[in-house]
Amino acid sequence: MSSRQQPVCDCKRRERPVLSLHESYREGSIPCSHVGEGEGTKANKTRPSFDVFRIAMFNKPMLTLVQVKLDRNYAKALEQIDENLIYWPRFIRHKCKQRLTKITQYLIRIRKLTLKRQRKLVPLSRKVERREKRREEKALIAAQLENAIEKELLDRLKQGTYGDIYNFPIHAFDKAMEKQEEETESEEEEEEDEEESGTREFVAEDEFEESDLSDFEDMNNLKGSSDEEEDAEDQSSEEEETEEELEEEKTKAKSKGKTPLKGPIRKKRAYVEIEYEQETEPAQKSKAT
Amino acid sequence: MNIDRVRLPGPQMFRKMEQAEGEETEKKSESGPCFPPTFSVSEIKNKQRRHSMFLKLKEEKRKQKLELKKKKKKERKALGDKAPPKEVPKTIENQRIYDETTVNPEDEEVAFDEGTDEFSAYFNRLTNPKVLITTSDRPRGRTVRFCEQLATVIPHAHVYYRRGLALKRVIPQCVSRGFTYLMVINEDRKVPNGLVLCHLPDGPTAHFKVSNVRLRKEMKRRGKDPTEHVPEVILNNFTTRLGHSIGRMFAALFPHDPQFVGRQVATFHNQRDFIFFRFHRYIFKNEKKVGIQELGPRFTLKLRSLQKGTFDSKFGEYEWVHKRHEMDSSRRKFHL
């Protein structure tokens, strides 16, 4: 007993289930062996004439089916099945009803899903993907990222966006020295003032450094050197701070090989170190407590 | 003729071929390989011999090139100052088709626009960025790890699991909790491949294609994990108006005042419409040298579309959409 479903296409999926009966059965004359439920848009298929009908009955049974639209209400539809298939075996009727149940359930699910988020699948063109990948590789090579980043950072350093954190730039140092000289000539202030104005950078770094000792290993050394230069000129108020840094600097300088500094600074550093090693070591110990 | 050719031993056969071409055979007796001009290597049927001939041809060409170079160099030296300037090789960047929307630094209109657009609140220091990072449904391990690493790179970033929520519902919730950015990382086949960057109080939404994601443990010679310091931001090569707005979008992800103590820098470098993201730690060795060490994830982005309002794929107003047939027709035309 084949129960065939009408071929269903997407546009018809939401239509109501339809009970298709063999036309001959409707007339009650010829016992029909084909009953199908399915979905169709037409309520009635056009009835072919009787001869054609006879041919269809034997060659193309699908053409002889009559569709009965079932009610939208699930319970009523079940009753309709019972009415229309009244003399059919119980098993067949049961199977029809099961099919109806399945259809209604999946229709419900479809309607629910369309309300939720739909996942949109976007097809990737392999050719395009390959092309983009290649172009990306070439762009990466052309970009020379490390160089660009380094250049940008150095530019920022020169412009002074980092302010007074980094102290080694020779140009800035020279400028600072020039400033200092000008100020001594123009203002003739006390030593303290000169130092503050000329070496303003370095003072700020002292304070800064005390708070953050861990990060600046390299910085410390260079700062230490600059601090020593200050100390060579300067006074007790700053000595304590710089002496602490000196201690750090010595320990670190011995442990790590430092980048070679430019000429003038190196000379000054050597000069100052000798002085300090002789003079202030005992002083440091006392002040360190 | 054919039979004759078969019977004759090799070199003679070769000579015959050359003769057949109508060329001089004297040159063959010389030590260096010289090739008569219309001789083509592809006509030798024997593979080994063809290969060796080809190599000799290449040698020749290389020698000629070297000689030419030497000659030019000599001429340059001889002329000294009067020498014509060195020719700059053509690169794609050189040959780029000029884009009318390229921004001049002094452009007033652009400055005015930027003063009043959606990012002006950020750039006027009225808001602090707060970023929500999430993924598409059911993210796989790689995407999850990528999200976590992004959250360490971007300060004030929170990662939340997307549990099937619709973005349109997520957005009002984010706005009410004070988020300024929503980042959704889309995943396909266990790999992150898309990024939707949505500036929240109805700001523009940018959709990118993500590629070449490298997580932290796949990086060679990387440093320790990034600290909590606010990194600096470098934005390179964002020249056109579109590029400018995208650049501002990226800049607004990070808080204003970078903590130079941390010495970390996040770079968005645009090259030929690909935006490369890198995260480094730098250290100044001296005033002319800086060392950088890469930490953190790296990825590349390619802009697919820029939408005016918040994320709305159906009814949104698109400022810019990448249309392949119009925009990819020329290799020298870039949009960012």
mmCIF file of N, CA and C in Angstrom, chain A residues 180-226:
data_model
loop_
_atom_site.group_PDB
_atom_site.id
_atom_site.type_symbol
_atom_site.label_atom_id
_atom_site.label_comp_id
_atom_site.label_asym_id
_atom_site.label_seq_id
_atom_site.Cartn_x
_atom_site.Cartn_y
_atom_site.Cartn_z
ATOM 1 N N GLN A 180 71.244 76.117 29.661
ATOM 2 C CA GLN A 180 71.859 76.415 30.943
ATOM 3 C C GLN A 180 72.853 77.545 30.810
ATOM 4 N N GLU A 181 73.661 77.459 29.757
ATOM 5 C CA GLU A 181 74.662 78.502 29.578
ATOM 6 C C GLU A 181 74.009 79.844 29.388
ATOM 7 N N GLU A 182 72.984 79.855 28.554
ATOM 8 C CA GLU A 182 72.295 81.122 28.310
ATOM 9 C C GLU A 182 71.775 81.683 29.604
ATOM 10 N N GLU A 183 71.227 80.801 30.383
ATOM 11 C CA GLU A 183 70.607 81.291 31.602
ATOM 12 C C GLU A 183 71.641 81.818 32.573
ATOM 13 N N THR A 184 72.766 81.162 32.640
ATOM 14 C CA THR A 184 73.803 81.690 33.535
ATOM 15 C C THR A 184 74.233 83.057 33.084
ATOM 16 N N GLU A 185 74.373 83.198 31.758
ATOM 17 C CA GLU A 185 74.794 84.509 31.264
ATOM 18 C C GLU A 185 73.741 85.553 31.512
ATOM 19 N N SER A 186 72.504 85.173 31.229
ATOM 20 C CA SER A 186 71.466 86.209 31.276
ATOM 21 C C SER A 186 71.052 86.535 32.693
ATOM 22 N N GLU A 187 70.871 85.550 33.498
ATOM 23 C CA GLU A 187 70.228 85.816 34.784
ATOM 24 C C GLU A 187 71.207 85.959 35.932
ATOM 25 N N GLU A 188 72.272 85.212 35.932
ATOM 26 C CA GLU A 188 73.247 85.240 37.020
ATOM 27 C C GLU A 188 72.604 84.904 38.347
ATOM 28 N N GLU A 189 72.001 83.761 38.348
ATOM 29 C CA GLU A 189 71.346 83.374 39.600
ATOM 30 C C GLU A 189 72.253 82.480 40.410
ATOM 31 N N GLU A 190 71.741 81.998 41.507
ATOM 32 C CA GLU A 190 72.551 81.105 42.339
ATOM 33 C C GLU A 190 72.714 79.770 41.654
ATOM 34 N N GLU A 191 73.591 78.987 42.219
ATOM 35 C CA GLU A 191 73.876 77.695 41.605
ATOM 36 C C GLU A 191 72.628 76.828 41.543
ATOM 37 N N GLU A 192 71.903 76.804 42.611
ATOM 38 C CA GLU A 192 70.717 75.944 42.654
ATOM 39 C C GLU A 192 69.807 76.254 41.487
ATOM 40 N N ASP A 193 69.529 77.525 41.362
ATOM 41 C CA ASP A 193 68.613 77.915 40.294
ATOM 42 C C ASP A 193 69.143 77.521 38.947
ATOM 43 N N GLU A 194 70.418 77.712 38.755
ATOM 44 C CA GLU A 194 71.002 77.348 37.467
ATOM 45 C C GLU A 194 70.788 75.875 37.195
ATOM 46 N N GLU A 195 71.102 75.142 38.209
ATOM 47 C CA GLU A 195 71.004 73.704 37.986
ATOM 48 C C GLU A 195 69.570 73.323 37.701
ATOM 49 N N GLU A 196 68.686 73.900 38.440
ATOM 50 C CA GLU A 196 67.292 73.518 38.220
ATOM 51 C C GLU A 196 66.863 73.896 36.824
ATOM 52 N N SER A 197 67.246 75.119 36.428
ATOM 53 C CA SER A 197 66.774 75.518 35.106
ATOM 54 C C SER A 197 67.487 74.742 34.021
ATOM 55 N N GLY A 198 68.811 74.586 34.222
ATOM 56 C CA GLY A 198 69.541 73.913 33.140
ATOM 57 C C GLY A 198 69.293 72.423 33.121
ATOM 58 N N THR A 199 69.174 71.869 34.289
ATOM 59 C CA THR A 199 69.067 70.414 34.331
ATOM 60 C C THR A 199 67.719 69.992 34.863
ATOM 61 N N ARG A 200 66.764 70.754 34.510
ATOM 62 C CA ARG A 200 65.397 70.447 34.953
ATOM 63 C C ARG A 200 65.027 69.023 34.642
ATOM 64 N N GLU A 201 65.452 68.596 33.478
ATOM 65 C CA GLU A 201 65.112 67.231 33.066
ATOM 66 C C GLU A 201 65.537 66.250 34.120
ATOM 67 N N PHE A 202 66.744 66.408 34.552
ATOM 68 C CA PHE A 202 67.332 65.390 35.396
ATOM 69 C C PHE A 202 66.665 65.338 36.748
ATOM 70 N N VAL A 203 66.276 66.470 37.241
ATOM 71 C CA VAL A 203 65.614 66.460 38.550
ATOM 72 C C VAL A 203 64.335 65.661 38.471
ATOM 73 N N ALA A 204 63.597 65.938 37.455
ATOM 74 C CA ALA A 204 62.318 65.219 37.319
ATOM 75 C C ALA A 204 62.559 63.730 37.275
ATOM 76 N N GLU A 205 63.603 63.349 36.581
ATOM 77 C CA GLU A 205 63.853 61.929 36.469
ATOM 78 C C GLU A 205 64.209 61.311 37.787
ATOM 79 N N ASP A 206 64.882 62.078 38.594
ATOM 80 C CA ASP A 206 65.215 61.532 39.906
ATOM 81 C C ASP A 206 63.959 61.125 40.619
ATOM 82 N N GLU A 207 63.043 62.045 40.657
ATOM 83 C CA GLU A 207 61.817 61.749 41.395
ATOM 84 C C GLU A 207 61.120 60.572 40.761
ATOM 85 N N PHE A 208 61.066 60.626 39.470
ATOM 86 C CA PHE A 208 60.381 59.565 38.737
ATOM 87 C C PHE A 208 61.011 58.231 39.036
ATOM 88 N N GLU A 209 62.300 58.213 39.027
ATOM 89 C CA GLU A 209 62.989 56.941 39.134
ATOM 90 C C GLU A 209 62.785 56.325 40.502
ATOM 91 N N GLU A 210 62.712 57.131 41.463
ATOM 92 C CA GLU A 210 62.591 56.546 42.795
ATOM 93 C C GLU A 210 61.333 55.725 42.921
ATOM 94 N N SER A 211 60.298 56.175 42.225
ATOM 95 C CA SER A 211 59.042 55.448 42.377
ATOM 96 C C SER A 211 59.046 54.149 41.604
ATOM 97 N N ASP A 212 59.785 54.099 40.523
ATOM 98 C CA ASP A 212 59.676 52.958 39.627
ATOM 99 C C ASP A 212 61.034 52.395 39.353
ATOM 100 N N LEU A 213 61.502 51.573 40.209
ATOM 101 C CA LEU A 213 62.890 51.158 40.067
ATOM 102 C C LEU A 213 63.040 49.954 39.156
ATOM 103 N N SER A 214 62.004 49.189 39.006
ATOM 104 C CA SER A 214 62.193 47.893 38.354
ATOM 105 C C SER A 214 62.407 47.999 36.855
ATOM 106 N N ASP A 215 61.631 48.848 36.200
ATOM 107 C CA ASP A 215 61.635 48.778 34.739
ATOM 108 C C ASP A 215 62.900 49.295 34.100
ATOM 109 N N PHE A 216 63.413 50.313 34.647
ATOM 110 C CA PHE A 216 64.454 51.016 33.893
ATOM 111 C C PHE A 216 65.830 50.562 34.258
ATOM 112 N N GLU A 217 66.215 49.452 33.667
ATOM 113 C CA GLU A 217 67.565 48.995 33.971
ATOM 114 C C GLU A 217 68.569 49.829 33.216
ATOM 115 N N ASP A 218 68.365 49.905 31.920
ATOM 116 C CA ASP A 218 69.265 50.723 31.121
ATOM 117 C C ASP A 218 69.199 52.161 31.548
ATOM 118 N N MET A 219 67.951 52.581 31.724
ATOM 119 C CA MET A 219 67.740 53.985 32.036
ATOM 120 C C MET A 219 68.533 54.370 33.264
ATOM 121 N N ASN A 220 68.525 53.472 34.235
ATOM 122 C CA ASN A 220 69.166 53.816 35.498
ATOM 123 C C ASN A 220 70.603 54.209 35.316
ATOM 124 N N ASN A 221 71.287 53.408 34.519
ATOM 125 C CA ASN A 221 72.701 53.692 34.339
ATOM 126 C C ASN A 221 72.922 55.055 33.746
ATOM 127 N N LEU A 222 72.151 55.292 32.670
ATOM 128 C CA LEU A 222 72.369 56.555 32.003
ATOM 129 C C LEU A 222 71.932 57.693 32.894
ATOM 130 N N LYS A 223 70.867 57.469 33.588
ATOM 131 C CA LYS A 223 70.432 58.523 34.506
ATOM 132 C C LYS A 223 71.482 58.731 35.570
ATOM 133 N N GLY A 224 71.977 57.610 36.028
ATOM 134 C CA GLY A 224 73.008 57.699 37.058
ATOM 135 C C GLY A 224 74.144 58.577 36.582
ATOM 136 N N SER A 225 74.524 58.401 35.323
ATOM 137 C CA SER A 225 75.633 59.190 34.811
ATOM 138 C C SER A 225 75.268 60.655 34.817
ATOM 139 N N SER A 226 74.066 60.925 34.348
ATOM 140 C CA SER A 226 73.686 62.337 34.301
ATOM 141 C C SER A 226 73.601 62.893 35.705
#
